[in-house]
Short mmCIF file of C-alpha atoms in Angstrom, two decimals:
data_model
loop_
_atom_site.label_atom_id
_atom_site.label_comp_id
_atom_site.label_asym_id
_atom_site.label_seq_id
_atom_site.Cartn_x
_atom_site.Cartn_y
_atom_site.Cartn_z
CA LYS A 260 0.00 0.00 0.00
CA ALA A 261 1.51 3.30 -1.05
CA GLY A 262 2.11 5.88 1.67
CA VAL A 263 1.34 9.56 1.77
CA THR A 264 3.13 11.42 -0.99
CA GLN A 265 3.98 15.10 -1.11
CA THR A 266 5.20 17.22 -3.97
CA PRO A 267 7.46 18.96 -4.44
CA ARG A 268 9.97 17.79 -1.86
CA TYR A 269 11.95 21.02 -1.90
CA LEU A 270 11.04 24.59 -2.81
CA ILE A 271 12.91 27.86 -2.76
CA LYS A 272 10.87 31.04 -3.02
CA THR A 273 11.42 34.72 -2.36
CA ARG A 274 9.48 36.98 -0.02
CA GLY A 275 6.16 38.10 -1.39
CA GLN A 276 5.69 35.14 -3.69
CA GLN A 277 3.05 32.49 -3.24
CA VAL A 278 3.45 28.73 -3.17
CA THR A 279 1.25 25.66 -3.57
CA LEU A 280 2.07 22.32 -2.00
CA SER A 281 0.39 19.06 -2.88
CA CYS A 282 -0.46 15.97 -0.86
CA SER A 283 -1.83 12.61 -1.99
CA PRO A 284 -3.22 10.54 0.87
CA ILE A 285 -3.10 6.81 1.40
CA SER A 286 -5.71 5.08 -0.74
CA GLY A 287 -9.04 5.02 1.08
CA HIS A 288 -8.18 7.85 3.45
CA ARG A 289 -10.52 10.82 3.29
CA SER A 290 -8.96 13.08 5.91
CA VAL A 291 -5.88 15.14 5.19
CA SER A 292 -4.19 17.28 7.83
CA TRP A 293 -1.37 19.76 7.36
CA TYR A 294 1.36 20.67 9.85
CA GLN A 295 4.24 23.12 9.91
CA GLN A 296 7.50 21.95 11.50
CA THR A 297 10.15 24.45 12.54
CA PRO A 298 13.07 24.17 14.98
CA GLY A 299 11.65 26.91 17.18
CA GLN A 300 7.93 26.11 17.23
CA GLY A 301 8.00 22.37 16.64
CA LEU A 302 5.04 20.73 14.95
CA GLN A 303 2.01 22.97 14.62
CA PHE A 304 -1.36 22.10 13.17
CA LEU A 305 -2.50 24.13 10.18
CA PHE A 306 -5.81 22.63 9.09
CA GLU A 307 -7.66 19.43 8.30
CA TYR A 308 -9.86 18.57 5.35
CA PHE A 309 -12.40 15.78 5.22
CA SER A 310 -14.60 15.07 2.21
CA GLU A 311 -13.58 18.37 0.57
CA THR A 312 -14.55 20.44 3.63
CA GLN A 313 -12.28 22.11 6.12
CA ARG A 314 -13.10 20.41 9.39
CA ASN A 315 -10.45 21.88 11.69
CA LYS A 316 -8.31 24.97 11.59
CA GLY A 317 -5.22 25.96 13.54
CA ASN A 318 -3.98 29.39 14.56
CA PHE A 319 -2.32 30.52 11.37
CA PRO A 320 -2.99 33.72 9.43
CA GLY A 321 -5.29 33.78 6.45
CA ARG A 322 -2.28 33.67 4.11
CA PHE A 323 -2.34 29.94 4.72
CA SER A 324 -5.18 28.18 2.94
CA GLY A 325 -5.99 24.78 1.61
CA ARG A 326 -8.43 22.72 -0.29
CA GLN A 327 -9.30 19.12 -0.94
CA PHE A 328 -10.46 17.50 -4.13
CA SER A 329 -13.00 14.78 -4.69
CA ASN A 330 -10.22 12.16 -4.89
CA SER A 331 -9.06 13.29 -1.40
CA ARG A 332 -5.87 14.85 -2.71
CA SER A 333 -5.17 18.13 -0.97
CA GLU A 334 -3.29 21.30 -1.71
CA MET A 335 -1.99 23.94 0.62
CA ASN A 336 -1.32 27.48 -0.49
CA VAL A 337 0.71 30.19 1.19
CA SER A 338 0.41 33.67 -0.23
CA THR A 339 2.70 36.65 0.29
CA LEU A 340 5.51 34.54 1.67
CA GLU A 341 7.50 35.77 4.66
CA LEU A 342 10.93 34.67 5.84
CA GLY A 343 9.29 33.02 8.84
CA ASP A 344 7.34 30.69 6.59
CA SER A 345 10.52 28.70 5.96
CA ALA A 346 9.69 25.29 7.36
CA LEU A 347 9.01 21.66 6.68
CA TYR A 348 5.35 21.27 5.75
CA LEU A 349 3.95 17.88 6.59
CA CYS A 350 0.80 16.28 5.36
CA ALA A 351 -0.91 13.41 7.14
CA SER A 352 -3.84 11.26 6.12
CA SER A 353 -6.33 9.07 7.94
CA PHE A 354 -9.73 7.48 7.37
CA GLY A 355 -11.26 10.34 9.35
CA ARG A 356 -14.37 8.49 10.41
CA ASP A 357 -13.95 6.16 13.39
CA THR A 358 -12.61 8.19 16.29
CA ASN A 359 -11.70 5.07 18.24
CA THR A 360 -9.12 3.90 15.77
CA ASP A 361 -8.31 6.86 13.57
CA THR A 362 -4.57 7.28 13.10
CA GLN A 363 -2.70 9.84 11.05
CA TYR A 364 0.12 8.71 8.78
CA PHE A 365 2.62 11.24 7.59
CA GLY A 366 4.25 12.02 4.29
CA PRO A 367 7.92 12.97 3.83
CA GLY A 368 7.16 16.68 3.81
CA THR A 369 7.95 19.63 1.59
CA ARG A 370 10.94 21.73 2.66
CA LEU A 371 10.13 25.36 1.89
CA THR A 372 12.87 27.96 2.02
CA VAL A 373 11.93 31.62 1.72
CA LEU A 374 14.74 33.98 0.77
CA ALA Y 915 -6.31 25.02 25.52
CA GLN Y 916 -4.93 21.56 24.87
CA SER Y 917 -1.21 21.15 25.25
CA VAL Y 918 1.43 18.45 25.42
CA SER Y 919 4.63 18.68 27.40
CA GLN Y 920 7.69 16.54 26.91
CA HIS Y 921 10.05 16.95 29.82
CA ASN Y 922 13.29 15.84 28.23
CA HIS Y 923 14.48 17.86 25.26
CA HIS Y 924 17.74 16.06 24.69
CA VAL Y 925 18.68 12.64 26.04
CA ILE Y 926 22.02 10.91 25.61
CA LEU Y 927 22.32 7.21 26.43
CA SER Y 928 24.75 4.42 25.86
CA GLU Y 929 23.66 1.30 24.04
CA ALA Y 930 21.81 -1.20 26.25
CA ALA Y 931 20.70 1.52 28.66
CA SER Y 932 17.02 1.77 29.52
CA LEU Y 933 14.94 4.64 28.18
CA GLU Y 934 11.99 6.51 29.57
CA LEU Y 935 10.67 9.67 27.91
CA GLY Y 936 8.06 11.67 29.75
CA CYS Y 937 4.90 13.08 28.20
CA ASN Y 938 2.09 14.93 29.94
CA TYR Y 939 -0.98 16.42 28.31
CA SER Y 940 -3.54 18.95 29.28
CA TYR Y 941 -7.11 18.15 28.28
CA GLY Y 942 -10.20 17.46 30.34
CA GLY Y 943 -11.90 14.91 28.13
CA THR Y 944 -11.18 11.55 26.56
CA VAL Y 945 -8.07 11.49 24.41
CA ASN Y 946 -6.22 9.36 21.91
CA LEU Y 947 -2.48 9.26 22.50
CA PHE Y 948 0.42 8.67 20.13
CA TRP Y 949 4.16 8.50 19.97
CA TYR Y 950 5.80 9.27 16.65
CA VAL Y 951 9.46 8.94 15.76
CA GLN Y 952 11.51 10.83 13.19
CA TYR Y 953 14.77 9.11 12.28
CA PRO Y 954 17.47 11.28 10.69
CA GLY Y 955 16.51 12.05 7.11
CA GLN Y 956 13.25 10.13 7.34
CA HIS Y 957 9.64 11.10 7.71
CA LEU Y 958 7.54 10.97 10.84
CA GLN Y 959 6.53 7.39 11.65
CA LEU Y 960 4.01 6.00 14.11
CA LEU Y 961 5.67 4.22 17.02
CA LEU Y 962 2.59 3.29 19.03
CA LYS Y 963 -0.88 4.49 19.94
CA TYR Y 964 -3.46 4.28 22.70
CA PHE Y 965 -7.19 4.60 22.27
CA SER Y 966 -8.72 2.62 25.14
CA GLY Y 967 -8.38 -0.59 27.10
CA ASP Y 968 -5.11 -1.88 28.51
CA PRO Y 969 -3.11 1.22 29.50
CA LEU Y 970 0.15 -0.50 28.64
CA VAL Y 971 0.60 -0.51 24.88
CA LYS Y 972 3.34 -2.05 22.84
CA GLY Y 973 4.68 -0.60 19.64
CA ILE Y 974 7.28 -1.33 17.05
CA LYS Y 975 10.97 -1.98 17.72
CA GLY Y 976 10.46 -2.98 21.35
CA PHE Y 977 8.94 0.30 22.51
CA GLU Y 978 6.04 0.48 24.94
CA ALA Y 979 4.10 3.23 26.65
CA GLU Y 980 1.91 3.45 29.69
CA PHE Y 981 -1.16 5.66 29.95
CA ILE Y 982 -1.78 6.88 33.49
CA LYS Y 983 -5.08 8.74 33.38
CA SER Y 984 -4.79 10.23 36.85
CA LYS Y 985 -1.45 11.79 35.96
CA PHE Y 986 -2.40 12.77 32.39
CA SER Y 987 0.76 11.01 31.32
CA PHE Y 988 1.81 8.72 28.47
CA ASN Y 989 5.47 7.88 29.00
CA LEU Y 990 7.51 5.99 26.44
CA ARG Y 991 9.86 3.22 27.52
CA LYS Y 992 12.35 0.80 26.07
CA PRO Y 993 14.34 -1.62 28.23
CA SER Y 994 17.51 -1.57 26.13
CA VAL Y 995 18.22 1.05 23.47
CA GLN Y 996 20.28 0.53 20.35
CA TRP Y 997 22.33 2.96 18.30
CA SER Y 998 19.62 2.76 15.62
CA ASP Y 999 17.13 4.30 18.06
CA THR Y 1000 18.86 7.65 17.63
CA ALA Y 1001 16.02 9.89 16.50
CA GLU Y 1002 13.58 12.58 17.56
CA TYR Y 1003 10.52 11.37 19.45
CA PHE Y 1004 7.20 13.20 19.56
CA CYS Y 1005 4.27 12.65 21.85
CA ALA Y 1006 0.90 13.70 20.41
CA VAL Y 1007 -2.70 13.90 21.55
CA THR Y 1008 -6.09 14.28 19.95
CA PRO Y 1009 -9.44 14.59 21.67
CA SER Y 1010 -11.35 11.40 20.96
CA SER Y 1011 -14.17 13.52 19.56
CA ASN Y 1012 -11.91 15.31 17.08
CA THR Y 1013 -9.11 13.19 15.72
CA GLY Y 1014 -8.19 15.43 12.82
CA LYS Y 1015 -6.01 17.73 14.88
CA LEU Y 1016 -2.89 16.32 16.51
CA ILE Y 1017 -1.35 18.39 19.28
CA PHE Y 1018 2.36 17.64 19.50
CA GLY Y 1019 4.88 18.01 22.25
CA GLN Y 1020 8.13 19.81 21.52
CA GLY Y 1021 9.94 16.58 20.85
CA THR Y 1022 12.85 14.78 22.50
CA THR Y 1023 16.09 14.19 20.68
CA LEU Y 1024 17.58 10.85 21.66
CA GLN Y 1025 21.23 10.22 20.96
CA VAL Y 1026 22.46 6.68 21.57
CA LYS Y 1027 26.21 6.24 21.79
CA PRO Y 1028 27.60 2.94 20.50
#
């Protein structure tokens, strides 16, 4: 069974630009969650999508947005990039239905560097 | 607000030493608990999880964790570490009613000396 895949793996952008990251979940998973990992702040939750609807949202500014498609693939967009947006962006997928057994599995991440 | 605290930020052990990493969470309701591991250059992997039932759960590679509800703790243990256990370990929590949002601790870097 293929794992969570994320593209691209590495990105270099300049301040003010925008970026779109992509995540393909494990087959059968309908929930996709996004996290930002930085040395200073650790792993922070961005948002979760389930069946094309945002179900949870973290405490990030509106420059961070996402969406999910009917095949459960998800994209995350960051507009007007700032230096502080440099981070590893992780995507995780799960079935999203049964709360007693639901487990998130992570992709390799996209390393975003903002210059 | 929900939070997770990992007490040890950096642990250095010799091979064959025993390991215990502390994790405490703050949440008043029922929770699901996880430990994830990130080996150097690799992605975050699930080590073990607790949903309900026996509070002592076993995971991969000889790791286990004990959920103590009264202490809001979920400590990770391994009787004898190996050099290959060198990695960063993350404790995470979700409310049972909302499993889409993992709250992570700050992580513990484990360095095992051969």
